């Protein structure tokens, strides 16, 4: 699931180049795999040191995301998504909360879907007293960014001003936690041999990409972490629902896919990133954070054999080539860059 205001993460959409085969079908076919173009900037110096963490996932110091101090950009988009609301314009030099700005007059907006008090959303501040910077019952209100400030009973976005207060389309005051599973495999020829890029001579990676129903853009499958849910389970659930359409399958099919997905996601995953997401839904008081983990089908005999079928909020789904030539939209570009470097791929 992706952008339904219920509990889904607007995962950072990516730009793909569609080949002569045209638009992808809901089920993937080996011949129709467009390349994803990704820039190679915003990465730090490389190292081959790998450190195991959390039992199932490992991190690598081959690269990191941008510094937490970097100013967010998409979080200051002029028009708030899904509405006619215009943000108060925030210039780069006024983003930091430490910069005094008496003229700052942000627009207050919380989407009607959130104000209708669905189960996935917090009540308004004043009608309840959440415990910020802590695990508050089943809801984790701590941030990967560290301690965030609370002013007048409301949390302040750790990356600074956005030009809009309230929660917008987000359900939680403070951090809204999501998880992004990046599922990859090697691109192979008819004989099963890896295909190498003509320029870099490195093997080409493919990843499962979905086309979102709401905006028609391509993205890594992902969604919100439910209260009390382990991130590892969120990764499995979101991939199964969005890329395999597990919600509409027969019970016998669900059980078979569940076993295979559970085994695949139980393998050692590469934790690509955890932290703040520069998301257009962010406000001064509510923001997206995510954990992105790469699971790789090295032999091509695991998820590669499962029929991809778009489900939930996805319009299309298919395996897509990763290419390092051009920029991609939002943070997914950086996620894929780190995965490619970790896998020594093009």
Short mmCIF file of the C-alpha atoms (twelve columns), coordinates in Angstrom:
data_MODEL
# 
_entry.id   MODEL 
# 
loop_
_atom_site.group_PDB 
_atom_site.id 
_atom_site.type_symbol 
_atom_site.label_atom_id 
_atom_site.label_alt_id 
_atom_site.label_comp_id 
_atom_site.label_asym_id 
_atom_site.label_seq_id 
_atom_site.Cartn_x 
_atom_site.Cartn_y 
_atom_site.Cartn_z 
_atom_site.pdbx_PDB_model_num 
ATOM 1   C CA . UNK A 1   0.000   0.000   0.000   1 
ATOM 2   C CA . UNK A 2   1.229   3.483   -0.754  1 
ATOM 3   C CA . UNK A 3   -0.575  6.746   -0.480  1 
ATOM 4   C CA . UNK A 4   -3.955  5.911   0.923   1 
ATOM 5   C CA . UNK A 5   -4.210  8.395   3.780   1 
ATOM 6   C CA . UNK A 6   -5.129  5.446   5.989   1 
ATOM 7   C CA . UNK A 7   -1.651  4.326   6.931   1 
ATOM 8   C CA . UNK A 8   0.424   4.164   3.851   1 
ATOM 9   C CA . UNK A 9   3.711   5.726   3.039   1 
ATOM 10  C CA . UNK A 10  4.126   8.022   0.091   1 
ATOM 11  C CA . UNK A 11  7.211   6.170   -0.908  1 
ATOM 12  C CA . UNK A 12  9.576   8.303   -2.876  1 
ATOM 13  C CA . UNK A 13  8.603   7.932   -6.504  1 
ATOM 14  C CA . UNK A 14  11.216  7.278   -9.171  1 
ATOM 15  C CA . UNK A 15  11.515  8.113   -12.836 1 
ATOM 16  C CA . UNK A 16  11.868  5.231   -15.260 1 
ATOM 17  C CA . UNK A 17  12.661  5.104   -18.918 1 
ATOM 18  C CA . UNK A 18  10.130  2.981   -20.765 1 
ATOM 19  C CA . UNK A 19  11.676  1.000   -23.593 1 
ATOM 20  C CA . UNK A 20  10.158  0.312   -26.981 1 
ATOM 21  C CA . UNK A 21  8.062   -2.378  -25.338 1 
ATOM 22  C CA . UNK A 22  5.831   0.365   -23.989 1 
ATOM 23  C CA . UNK A 23  4.087   0.539   -20.639 1 
ATOM 24  C CA . UNK A 24  4.525   -2.475  -18.358 1 
ATOM 25  C CA . UNK A 25  1.813   -5.001  -17.681 1 
ATOM 26  C CA . UNK A 26  0.637   -5.855  -14.184 1 
ATOM 27  C CA . UNK A 27  2.491   -9.129  -14.469 1 
ATOM 28  C CA . UNK A 28  6.165   -8.954  -15.356 1 
ATOM 29  C CA . UNK A 29  7.529   -10.433 -18.554 1 
ATOM 30  C CA . UNK A 30  11.271  -11.064 -19.039 1 
ATOM 31  C CA . UNK A 31  11.473  -9.063  -22.249 1 
ATOM 32  C CA . UNK A 32  9.836   -5.859  -21.123 1 
ATOM 33  C CA . UNK A 33  12.111  -4.424  -18.480 1 
ATOM 34  C CA . UNK A 34  12.874  -0.734  -18.773 1 
ATOM 35  C CA . UNK A 35  15.957  0.766   -17.179 1 
ATOM 36  C CA . UNK A 36  15.811  2.931   -14.103 1 
ATOM 37  C CA . UNK A 37  18.199  5.824   -14.408 1 
ATOM 38  C CA . UNK A 38  19.930  6.917   -11.249 1 
ATOM 39  C CA . UNK A 39  22.516  9.601   -10.592 1 
ATOM 40  C CA . UNK A 40  25.732  8.836   -8.742  1 
ATOM 41  C CA . UNK A 41  25.976  11.949  -6.598  1 
ATOM 42  C CA . UNK A 42  25.422  12.498  -2.860  1 
ATOM 43  C CA . UNK A 43  27.487  9.483   -1.822  1 
ATOM 44  C CA . UNK A 44  30.393  9.586   0.596   1 
ATOM 45  C CA . UNK A 45  33.768  7.845   0.367   1 
ATOM 46  C CA . UNK A 46  33.694  4.090   0.028   1 
ATOM 47  C CA . UNK A 47  34.881  1.309   2.307   1 
ATOM 48  C CA . UNK A 48  34.398  -2.439  2.265   1 
ATOM 49  C CA . UNK A 49  33.755  -2.792  5.991   1 
ATOM 50  C CA . UNK A 50  30.461  -4.482  6.831   1 
ATOM 51  C CA . UNK A 51  28.961  -4.609  10.314  1 
ATOM 52  C CA . UNK A 52  26.170  -7.064  11.269  1 
ATOM 53  C CA . UNK A 53  23.241  -5.452  13.091  1 
ATOM 54  C CA . UNK A 54  19.895  -6.511  14.518  1 
ATOM 55  C CA . UNK A 55  20.521  -10.167 13.687  1 
ATOM 56  C CA . UNK A 56  18.850  -10.219 10.274  1 
ATOM 57  C CA . UNK A 57  20.193  -7.073  8.596   1 
ATOM 58  C CA . UNK A 58  23.664  -5.692  8.049   1 
ATOM 59  C CA . UNK A 59  24.898  -2.227  7.207   1 
ATOM 60  C CA . UNK A 60  27.875  -1.242  5.117   1 
ATOM 61  C CA . UNK A 61  29.967  1.902   5.204   1 
ATOM 62  C CA . UNK A 62  30.251  1.972   1.408   1 
ATOM 63  C CA . UNK A 63  28.082  5.074   1.461   1 
ATOM 64  C CA . UNK A 64  25.599  7.037   3.477   1 
ATOM 65  C CA . UNK A 65  22.630  9.220   2.824   1 
ATOM 66  C CA . UNK A 66  22.829  12.992  3.004   1 
ATOM 67  C CA . UNK A 67  23.641  14.524  6.373   1 
ATOM 68  C CA . UNK A 68  20.708  14.944  8.790   1 
ATOM 69  C CA . UNK A 69  21.534  18.649  8.784   1 
ATOM 70  C CA . UNK A 70  20.654  19.011  5.102   1 
ATOM 71  C CA . UNK A 71  17.608  21.191  4.435   1 
ATOM 72  C CA . UNK A 72  14.551  19.368  3.164   1 
ATOM 73  C CA . UNK A 73  13.207  20.444  -0.232  1 
ATOM 74  C CA . UNK A 74  10.142  18.383  -1.145  1 
ATOM 75  C CA . UNK A 75  8.772   19.069  2.334   1 
ATOM 76  C CA . UNK A 76  8.486   22.704  1.220   1 
ATOM 77  C CA . UNK A 77  6.713   22.031  -2.089  1 
ATOM 78  C CA . UNK A 78  4.502   25.083  -2.887  1 
ATOM 79  C CA . UNK A 79  1.195   23.178  -3.037  1 
ATOM 80  C CA . UNK A 80  0.395   20.519  -0.477  1 
ATOM 81  C CA . UNK A 81  -0.390  17.165  -2.184  1 
ATOM 82  C CA . UNK A 82  -4.009  16.118  -2.541  1 
ATOM 83  C CA . UNK A 83  -5.281  19.614  -1.810  1 
ATOM 84  C CA . UNK A 84  -5.449  23.210  -2.994  1 
ATOM 85  C CA . UNK A 85  -3.525  24.375  0.081   1 
ATOM 86  C CA . UNK A 86  -0.500  26.594  -0.593  1 
ATOM 87  C CA . UNK A 87  2.390   26.487  1.869   1 
ATOM 88  C CA . UNK A 88  3.898   29.624  3.365   1 
ATOM 89  C CA . UNK A 89  7.113   30.074  1.381   1 
ATOM 90  C CA . UNK A 90  10.214  29.167  3.387   1 
ATOM 91  C CA . UNK A 91  13.568  30.214  1.875   1 
ATOM 92  C CA . UNK A 92  16.638  28.037  2.471   1 
ATOM 93  C CA . UNK A 93  18.125  30.415  5.013   1 
ATOM 94  C CA . UNK A 94  14.981  30.337  7.172   1 
ATOM 95  C CA . UNK A 95  14.428  26.569  7.357   1 
ATOM 96  C CA . UNK A 96  16.408  26.090  10.577  1 
ATOM 97  C CA . UNK A 97  14.311  26.643  13.712  1 
ATOM 98  C CA . UNK A 98  17.291  28.403  15.285  1 
ATOM 99  C CA . UNK A 99  16.958  31.191  12.724  1 
ATOM 100 C CA . UNK A 100 14.702  33.844  14.233  1 
ATOM 101 C CA . UNK A 101 11.883  34.730  11.838  1 
ATOM 102 C CA . UNK A 102 9.130   36.841  13.326  1 
ATOM 103 C CA . UNK A 103 7.323   37.046  9.969   1 
ATOM 104 C CA . UNK A 104 6.845   33.272  9.755   1 
ATOM 105 C CA . UNK A 105 3.127   32.612  9.344   1 
ATOM 106 C CA . UNK A 106 2.599   28.980  8.295   1 
ATOM 107 C CA . UNK A 107 -0.726  27.700  6.995   1 
ATOM 108 C CA . UNK A 108 -2.508  25.245  9.293   1 
ATOM 109 C CA . UNK A 109 -3.911  22.189  7.512   1 
ATOM 110 C CA . UNK A 110 -4.976  18.692  8.453   1 
ATOM 111 C CA . UNK A 111 -6.719  16.665  5.767   1 
ATOM 112 C CA . UNK A 112 -10.418 15.827  6.271   1 
ATOM 113 C CA . UNK A 113 -9.578  12.118  6.117   1 
ATOM 114 C CA . UNK A 114 -7.359  12.585  9.173   1 
ATOM 115 C CA . UNK A 115 -9.846  14.788  11.022  1 
ATOM 116 C CA . UNK A 116 -12.503 12.088  10.636  1 
ATOM 117 C CA . UNK A 117 -10.626 10.204  13.381  1 
ATOM 118 C CA . UNK A 118 -9.794  6.925   11.599  1 
ATOM 119 C CA . UNK A 119 -8.108  4.241   13.675  1 
ATOM 120 C CA . UNK A 120 -4.690  4.982   12.150  1 
ATOM 121 C CA . UNK A 121 -4.692  8.663   13.158  1 
ATOM 122 C CA . UNK A 122 -4.019  10.507  16.404  1 
ATOM 123 C CA . UNK A 123 -6.658  12.792  17.942  1 
ATOM 124 C CA . UNK A 124 -6.003  16.524  18.012  1 
ATOM 125 C CA . UNK A 125 -3.503  17.847  20.522  1 
ATOM 126 C CA . UNK A 126 -5.430  18.936  23.597  1 
ATOM 127 C CA . UNK A 127 -7.855  16.045  23.509  1 
ATOM 128 C CA . UNK A 128 -4.988  13.680  24.389  1 
ATOM 129 C CA . UNK A 129 -1.426  13.950  25.684  1 
ATOM 130 C CA . UNK A 130 1.025   11.883  23.639  1 
ATOM 131 C CA . UNK A 131 4.479   11.038  25.001  1 
ATOM 132 C CA . UNK A 132 6.861   12.463  22.427  1 
ATOM 133 C CA . UNK A 133 10.442  11.243  21.939  1 
ATOM 134 C CA . UNK A 134 9.423   7.884   23.399  1 
ATOM 135 C CA . UNK A 135 7.492   4.693   22.762  1 
ATOM 136 C CA . UNK A 136 3.967   5.777   23.648  1 
ATOM 137 C CA . UNK A 137 2.001   2.583   24.236  1 
ATOM 138 C CA . UNK A 138 2.001   0.732   20.885  1 
ATOM 139 C CA . UNK A 139 3.017   3.887   18.950  1 
ATOM 140 C CA . UNK A 140 6.707   4.663   18.556  1 
ATOM 141 C CA . UNK A 141 7.082   8.454   18.726  1 
ATOM 142 C CA . UNK A 142 10.881  8.383   18.901  1 
ATOM 143 C CA . UNK A 143 12.854  9.633   15.896  1 
ATOM 144 C CA . UNK A 144 15.868  8.316   14.025  1 
ATOM 145 C CA . UNK A 145 16.991  11.950  14.016  1 
ATOM 146 C CA . UNK A 146 17.384  11.991  17.805  1 
ATOM 147 C CA . UNK A 147 15.502  14.221  20.244  1 
ATOM 148 C CA . UNK A 148 13.137  16.643  18.535  1 
ATOM 149 C CA . UNK A 149 11.737  19.766  20.150  1 
ATOM 150 C CA . UNK A 150 8.181   20.085  21.414  1 
ATOM 151 C CA . UNK A 151 6.653   23.560  21.437  1 
ATOM 152 C CA . UNK A 152 3.203   24.412  22.794  1 
ATOM 153 C CA . UNK A 153 2.502   20.704  23.146  1 
ATOM 154 C CA . UNK A 154 3.323   19.975  19.479  1 
ATOM 155 C CA . UNK A 155 6.461   18.338  18.047  1 
ATOM 156 C CA . UNK A 156 8.704   20.333  15.716  1 
ATOM 157 C CA . UNK A 157 10.025  18.841  12.480  1 
ATOM 158 C CA . UNK A 158 13.722  18.045  13.123  1 
ATOM 159 C CA . UNK A 159 14.698  19.296  9.657   1 
ATOM 160 C CA . UNK A 160 13.068  22.677  10.190  1 
ATOM 161 C CA . UNK A 161 10.196  24.779  8.830   1 
ATOM 162 C CA . UNK A 162 7.926   23.531  6.049   1 
ATOM 163 C CA . UNK A 163 5.458   26.418  5.688   1 
ATOM 164 C CA . UNK A 164 2.566   24.329  7.011   1 
ATOM 165 C CA . UNK A 165 1.471   23.264  10.502  1 
ATOM 166 C CA . UNK A 166 -0.926  20.506  11.530  1 
ATOM 167 C CA . UNK A 167 -0.649  16.971  10.210  1 
ATOM 168 C CA . UNK A 168 -1.640  17.329  6.577   1 
ATOM 169 C CA . UNK A 169 -2.215  13.803  5.257   1 
ATOM 170 C CA . UNK A 170 -0.178  12.134  8.003   1 
ATOM 171 C CA . UNK A 171 -1.891  10.389  10.883  1 
ATOM 172 C CA . UNK A 172 0.644   10.802  13.658  1 
ATOM 173 C CA . UNK A 173 1.930   13.891  15.389  1 
ATOM 174 C CA . UNK A 174 5.712   13.730  15.144  1 
ATOM 175 C CA . UNK A 175 7.426   10.876  13.248  1 
ATOM 176 C CA . UNK A 176 5.343   8.595   11.027  1 
ATOM 177 C CA . UNK A 177 7.368   5.400   10.613  1 
ATOM 178 C CA . UNK A 178 7.459   3.439   7.360   1 
ATOM 179 C CA . UNK A 179 9.434   0.564   5.836   1 
ATOM 180 C CA . UNK A 180 10.663  0.144   2.240   1 
ATOM 181 C CA . UNK A 181 11.644  -3.330  0.948   1 
ATOM 182 C CA . UNK A 182 14.076  -3.157  -1.988  1 
ATOM 183 C CA . UNK A 183 13.924  -6.573  -3.666  1 
ATOM 184 C CA . UNK A 184 16.655  -7.210  -6.250  1 
ATOM 185 C CA . UNK A 185 18.025  -9.880  -8.560  1 
ATOM 186 C CA . UNK A 186 20.590  -10.071 -11.351 1 
ATOM 187 C CA . UNK A 187 19.546  -9.446  -14.940 1 
ATOM 188 C CA . UNK A 188 20.316  -12.633 -16.870 1 
ATOM 189 C CA . UNK A 189 20.174  -13.866 -20.446 1 
ATOM 190 C CA . UNK A 190 18.290  -16.913 -21.770 1 
ATOM 191 C CA . UNK A 191 21.026  -19.252 -20.507 1 
ATOM 192 C CA . UNK A 192 20.914  -17.767 -16.999 1 
ATOM 193 C CA . UNK A 193 24.232  -15.906 -17.268 1 
ATOM 194 C CA . UNK A 194 24.505  -12.418 -15.771 1 
ATOM 195 C CA . UNK A 195 24.212  -9.568  -18.250 1 
ATOM 196 C CA . UNK A 196 26.955  -6.951  -17.886 1 
ATOM 197 C CA . UNK A 197 26.686  -3.287  -18.825 1 
ATOM 198 C CA . UNK A 198 28.683  -2.408  -21.917 1 
ATOM 199 C CA . UNK A 199 30.271  0.672   -20.327 1 
ATOM 200 C CA . UNK A 200 30.991  -0.328  -16.717 1 
ATOM 201 C CA . UNK A 201 31.328  -4.060  -17.456 1 
ATOM 202 C CA . UNK A 202 29.542  -4.667  -14.167 1 
ATOM 203 C CA . UNK A 203 26.495  -6.946  -13.823 1 
ATOM 204 C CA . UNK A 204 23.115  -5.229  -14.016 1 
ATOM 205 C CA . UNK A 205 20.716  -5.329  -11.084 1 
ATOM 206 C CA . UNK A 206 16.951  -5.380  -11.353 1 
ATOM 207 C CA . UNK A 207 14.521  -4.423  -8.621  1 
ATOM 208 C CA . UNK A 208 10.777  -4.761  -8.146  1 
ATOM 209 C CA . UNK A 209 9.127   -1.446  -8.939  1 
ATOM 210 C CA . UNK A 210 5.492   -0.458  -8.694  1 
ATOM 211 C CA . UNK A 211 3.578   2.249   -10.490 1 
ATOM 212 C CA . UNK A 212 1.418   4.133   -8.030  1 
ATOM 213 C CA . UNK A 213 -2.276  4.532   -8.727  1 
ATOM 214 C CA . UNK A 214 -2.542  7.968   -7.139  1 
ATOM 215 C CA . UNK A 215 0.030   9.857   -9.200  1 
ATOM 216 C CA . UNK A 216 1.192   7.435   -11.901 1 
ATOM 217 C CA . UNK A 217 4.796   7.551   -10.686 1 
ATOM 218 C CA . UNK A 218 7.153   4.621   -10.113 1 
ATOM 219 C CA . UNK A 219 8.327   3.669   -6.633  1 
ATOM 220 C CA . UNK A 220 9.819   1.038   -4.374  1 
ATOM 221 C CA . UNK A 221 7.007   -0.831  -2.582  1 
ATOM 222 C CA . UNK A 222 6.581   0.391   0.966   1 
ATOM 223 C CA . UNK A 223 4.142   1.361   3.676   1 
ATOM 224 C CA . UNK A 224 3.534   2.387   7.234   1 
ATOM 225 C CA . UNK A 225 4.665   0.378   10.240  1 
ATOM 226 C CA . UNK A 226 1.533   -0.497  12.206  1 
ATOM 227 C CA . UNK A 227 1.527   0.220   15.964  1 
ATOM 228 C CA . UNK A 228 3.492   -2.480  17.756  1 
ATOM 229 C CA . UNK A 229 4.571   -4.119  14.479  1 
ATOM 230 C CA . UNK A 230 8.174   -5.182  13.879  1 
ATOM 231 C CA . UNK A 231 9.770   -3.551  10.846  1 
ATOM 232 C CA . UNK A 232 10.712  -6.991  9.483   1 
ATOM 233 C CA . UNK A 233 7.024   -7.912  9.309   1 
ATOM 234 C CA . UNK A 234 6.116   -4.585  7.691   1 
ATOM 235 C CA . UNK A 235 8.653   -5.219  4.921   1 
ATOM 236 C CA . UNK A 236 7.148   -8.630  4.183   1 
ATOM 237 C CA . UNK A 237 3.563   -7.427  4.365   1 
ATOM 238 C CA . UNK A 238 4.029   -4.421  2.118   1 
ATOM 239 C CA . UNK A 239 5.886   -6.366  -0.564  1 
ATOM 240 C CA . UNK A 240 3.285   -9.143  -0.544  1 
ATOM 241 C CA . UNK A 241 0.349   -6.732  -0.733  1 
ATOM 242 C CA . UNK A 242 1.734   -4.348  -3.358  1 
ATOM 243 C CA . UNK A 243 3.875   -6.543  -5.616  1 
ATOM 244 C CA . UNK A 244 2.111   -9.908  -5.280  1 
ATOM 245 C CA . UNK A 245 -1.476  -8.784  -4.640  1 
ATOM 246 C CA . UNK A 246 -1.663  -11.160 -1.683  1 
ATOM 247 C CA . UNK A 247 -4.873  -9.617  -0.357  1 
ATOM 248 C CA . UNK A 248 -6.905  -10.956 -3.279  1 
ATOM 249 C CA . UNK A 249 -5.372  -14.436 -3.526  1 
ATOM 250 C CA . UNK A 250 -7.039  -17.697 -2.559  1 
ATOM 251 C CA . UNK A 251 -6.144  -19.015 0.887   1 
ATOM 252 C CA . UNK A 252 -4.002  -21.838 -0.518  1 
ATOM 253 C CA . UNK A 253 -2.080  -19.383 -2.698  1 
ATOM 254 C CA . UNK A 254 -1.626  -17.027 0.239   1 
ATOM 255 C CA . UNK A 255 -0.130  -19.776 2.358   1 
ATOM 256 C CA . UNK A 256 2.341   -20.802 -0.356  1 
ATOM 257 C CA . UNK A 257 3.451   -17.220 -1.021  1 
ATOM 258 C CA . UNK A 258 3.672   -16.485 2.693   1 
ATOM 259 C CA . UNK A 259 6.067   -19.400 3.225   1 
ATOM 260 C CA . UNK A 260 8.294   -18.366 0.329   1 
ATOM 261 C CA . UNK A 261 8.292   -14.687 1.254   1 
ATOM 262 C CA . UNK A 262 8.951   -15.481 4.911   1 
ATOM 263 C CA . UNK A 263 11.964  -17.582 3.934   1 
ATOM 264 C CA . UNK A 264 13.275  -14.944 1.522   1 
ATOM 265 C CA . UNK A 265 12.855  -12.046 3.932   1 
ATOM 266 C CA . UNK A 266 14.389  -14.156 6.680   1 
ATOM 267 C CA . UNK A 267 17.709  -14.080 4.821   1 
ATOM 268 C CA . UNK A 268 20.374  -11.498 5.607   1 
ATOM 269 C CA . UNK A 269 19.163  -8.136  4.333   1 
ATOM 270 C CA . UNK A 270 21.257  -5.055  3.653   1 
ATOM 271 C CA . UNK A 271 19.899  -2.106  5.625   1 
ATOM 272 C CA . UNK A 272 20.256  0.728   3.152   1 
ATOM 273 C CA . UNK A 273 18.940  3.598   5.234   1 
ATOM 274 C CA . UNK A 274 17.019  4.608   8.309   1 
ATOM 275 C CA . UNK A 275 15.994  8.165   9.009   1 
ATOM 276 C CA . UNK A 276 14.054  11.206  7.887   1 
ATOM 277 C CA . UNK A 277 12.335  11.203  4.501   1 
ATOM 278 C CA . UNK A 278 12.014  14.452  2.561   1 
ATOM 279 C CA . UNK A 279 8.360   13.805  1.762   1 
ATOM 280 C CA . UNK A 280 5.900   16.346  0.290   1 
ATOM 281 C CA . UNK A 281 3.368   15.370  2.966   1 
ATOM 282 C CA . UNK A 282 5.614   16.562  5.795   1 
ATOM 283 C CA . UNK A 283 4.583   19.487  7.970   1 
ATOM 284 C CA . UNK A 284 6.078   21.417  10.867  1 
ATOM 285 C CA . UNK A 285 4.442   18.947  13.256  1 
ATOM 286 C CA . UNK A 286 4.351   15.630  11.369  1 
ATOM 287 C CA . UNK A 287 6.937   13.964  9.145   1 
ATOM 288 C CA . UNK A 288 7.914   10.691  7.474   1 
ATOM 289 C CA . UNK A 289 10.783  8.447   8.563   1 
ATOM 290 C CA . UNK A 290 11.685  5.088   7.051   1 
ATOM 291 C CA . UNK A 291 13.847  1.988   7.193   1 
ATOM 292 C CA . UNK A 292 14.914  0.767   3.745   1 
ATOM 293 C CA . UNK A 293 16.258  -2.792  3.492   1 
ATOM 294 C CA . UNK A 294 17.554  -4.627  0.422   1 
ATOM 295 C CA . UNK A 295 16.770  -8.338  0.007   1 
ATOM 296 C CA . UNK A 296 18.637  -9.943  -2.886  1 
ATOM 297 C CA . UNK A 297 17.641  -13.070 -4.836  1 
ATOM 298 C CA . UNK A 298 21.188  -14.074 -5.739  1 
ATOM 299 C CA . UNK A 299 20.366  -17.318 -7.561  1 
ATOM 300 C CA . UNK A 300 17.143  -16.039 -9.113  1 
ATOM 301 C CA . UNK A 301 15.199  -18.989 -7.757  1 
ATOM 302 C CA . UNK A 302 13.229  -17.338 -4.961  1 
ATOM 303 C CA . UNK A 303 10.971  -14.295 -5.476  1 
ATOM 304 C CA . UNK A 304 12.068  -14.236 -9.108  1 
ATOM 305 C CA . UNK A 305 9.854   -17.269 -9.673  1 
ATOM 306 C CA . UNK A 306 6.778   -15.640 -8.157  1 
ATOM 307 C CA . UNK A 307 4.334   -13.980 -10.594 1 
ATOM 308 C CA . UNK A 308 4.285   -10.244 -9.940  1 
ATOM 309 C CA . UNK A 309 0.799   -8.811  -9.727  1 
ATOM 310 C CA . UNK A 310 -0.077  -5.262  -8.763  1 
ATOM 311 C CA . UNK A 311 -2.226  -4.991  -5.691  1 
ATOM 312 C CA . UNK A 312 -3.481  -2.536  -3.130  1 
ATOM 313 C CA . UNK A 313 -2.431  0.985   -4.236  1 
ATOM 314 C CA . UNK A 314 -0.155  -0.167  -7.077  1 
ATOM 315 C CA . UNK A 315 -1.267  0.231   -10.685 1 
ATOM 316 C CA . UNK A 316 1.528   -1.809  -12.292 1 
ATOM 317 C CA . UNK A 317 4.471   -3.852  -11.066 1 
ATOM 318 C CA . UNK A 318 7.533   -5.304  -12.767 1 
ATOM 319 C CA . UNK A 319 11.253  -5.927  -12.562 1 
ATOM 320 C CA . UNK A 320 13.205  -2.856  -13.639 1 
ATOM 321 C CA . UNK A 321 16.885  -2.433  -14.556 1 
ATOM 322 C CA . UNK A 322 18.983  -0.092  -12.434 1 
ATOM 323 C CA . UNK A 323 21.215  2.270   -14.404 1 
ATOM 324 C CA . UNK A 324 23.486  4.978   -13.000 1 
ATOM 325 C CA . UNK A 325 23.225  7.625   -15.699 1 
ATOM 326 C CA . UNK A 326 20.527  10.092  -14.679 1 
ATOM 327 C CA . UNK A 327 18.807  11.556  -11.643 1 
ATOM 328 C CA . UNK A 328 15.751  9.948   -10.086 1 
ATOM 329 C CA . UNK A 329 12.911  11.535  -8.177  1 
ATOM 330 C CA . UNK A 330 13.245  11.698  -4.386  1 
ATOM 331 C CA . UNK A 331 15.229  9.455   -2.044  1 
ATOM 332 C CA . UNK A 332 14.839  6.156   -3.872  1 
ATOM 333 C CA . UNK A 333 17.643  7.152   -6.182  1 
ATOM 334 C CA . UNK A 334 20.052  7.170   -3.257  1 
ATOM 335 C CA . UNK A 335 18.709  3.882   -1.925  1 
ATOM 336 C CA . UNK A 336 19.383  2.198   -5.264  1 
ATOM 337 C CA . UNK A 337 22.840  3.739   -5.570  1 
ATOM 338 C CA . UNK A 338 23.865  2.248   -2.249  1 
ATOM 339 C CA . UNK A 339 22.400  -1.145  -3.140  1 
ATOM 340 C CA . UNK A 340 24.262  -1.182  -6.476  1 
ATOM 341 C CA . UNK A 341 27.533  -0.328  -4.771  1 
ATOM 342 C CA . UNK A 342 27.013  -2.929  -2.079  1 
ATOM 343 C CA . UNK A 343 26.291  -5.586  -4.723  1 
ATOM 344 C CA . UNK A 344 29.178  -4.354  -6.946  1 
ATOM 345 C CA . UNK A 345 26.665  -3.835  -9.733  1 
ATOM 346 C CA . UNK A 346 26.320  -1.264  -12.491 1 
# 
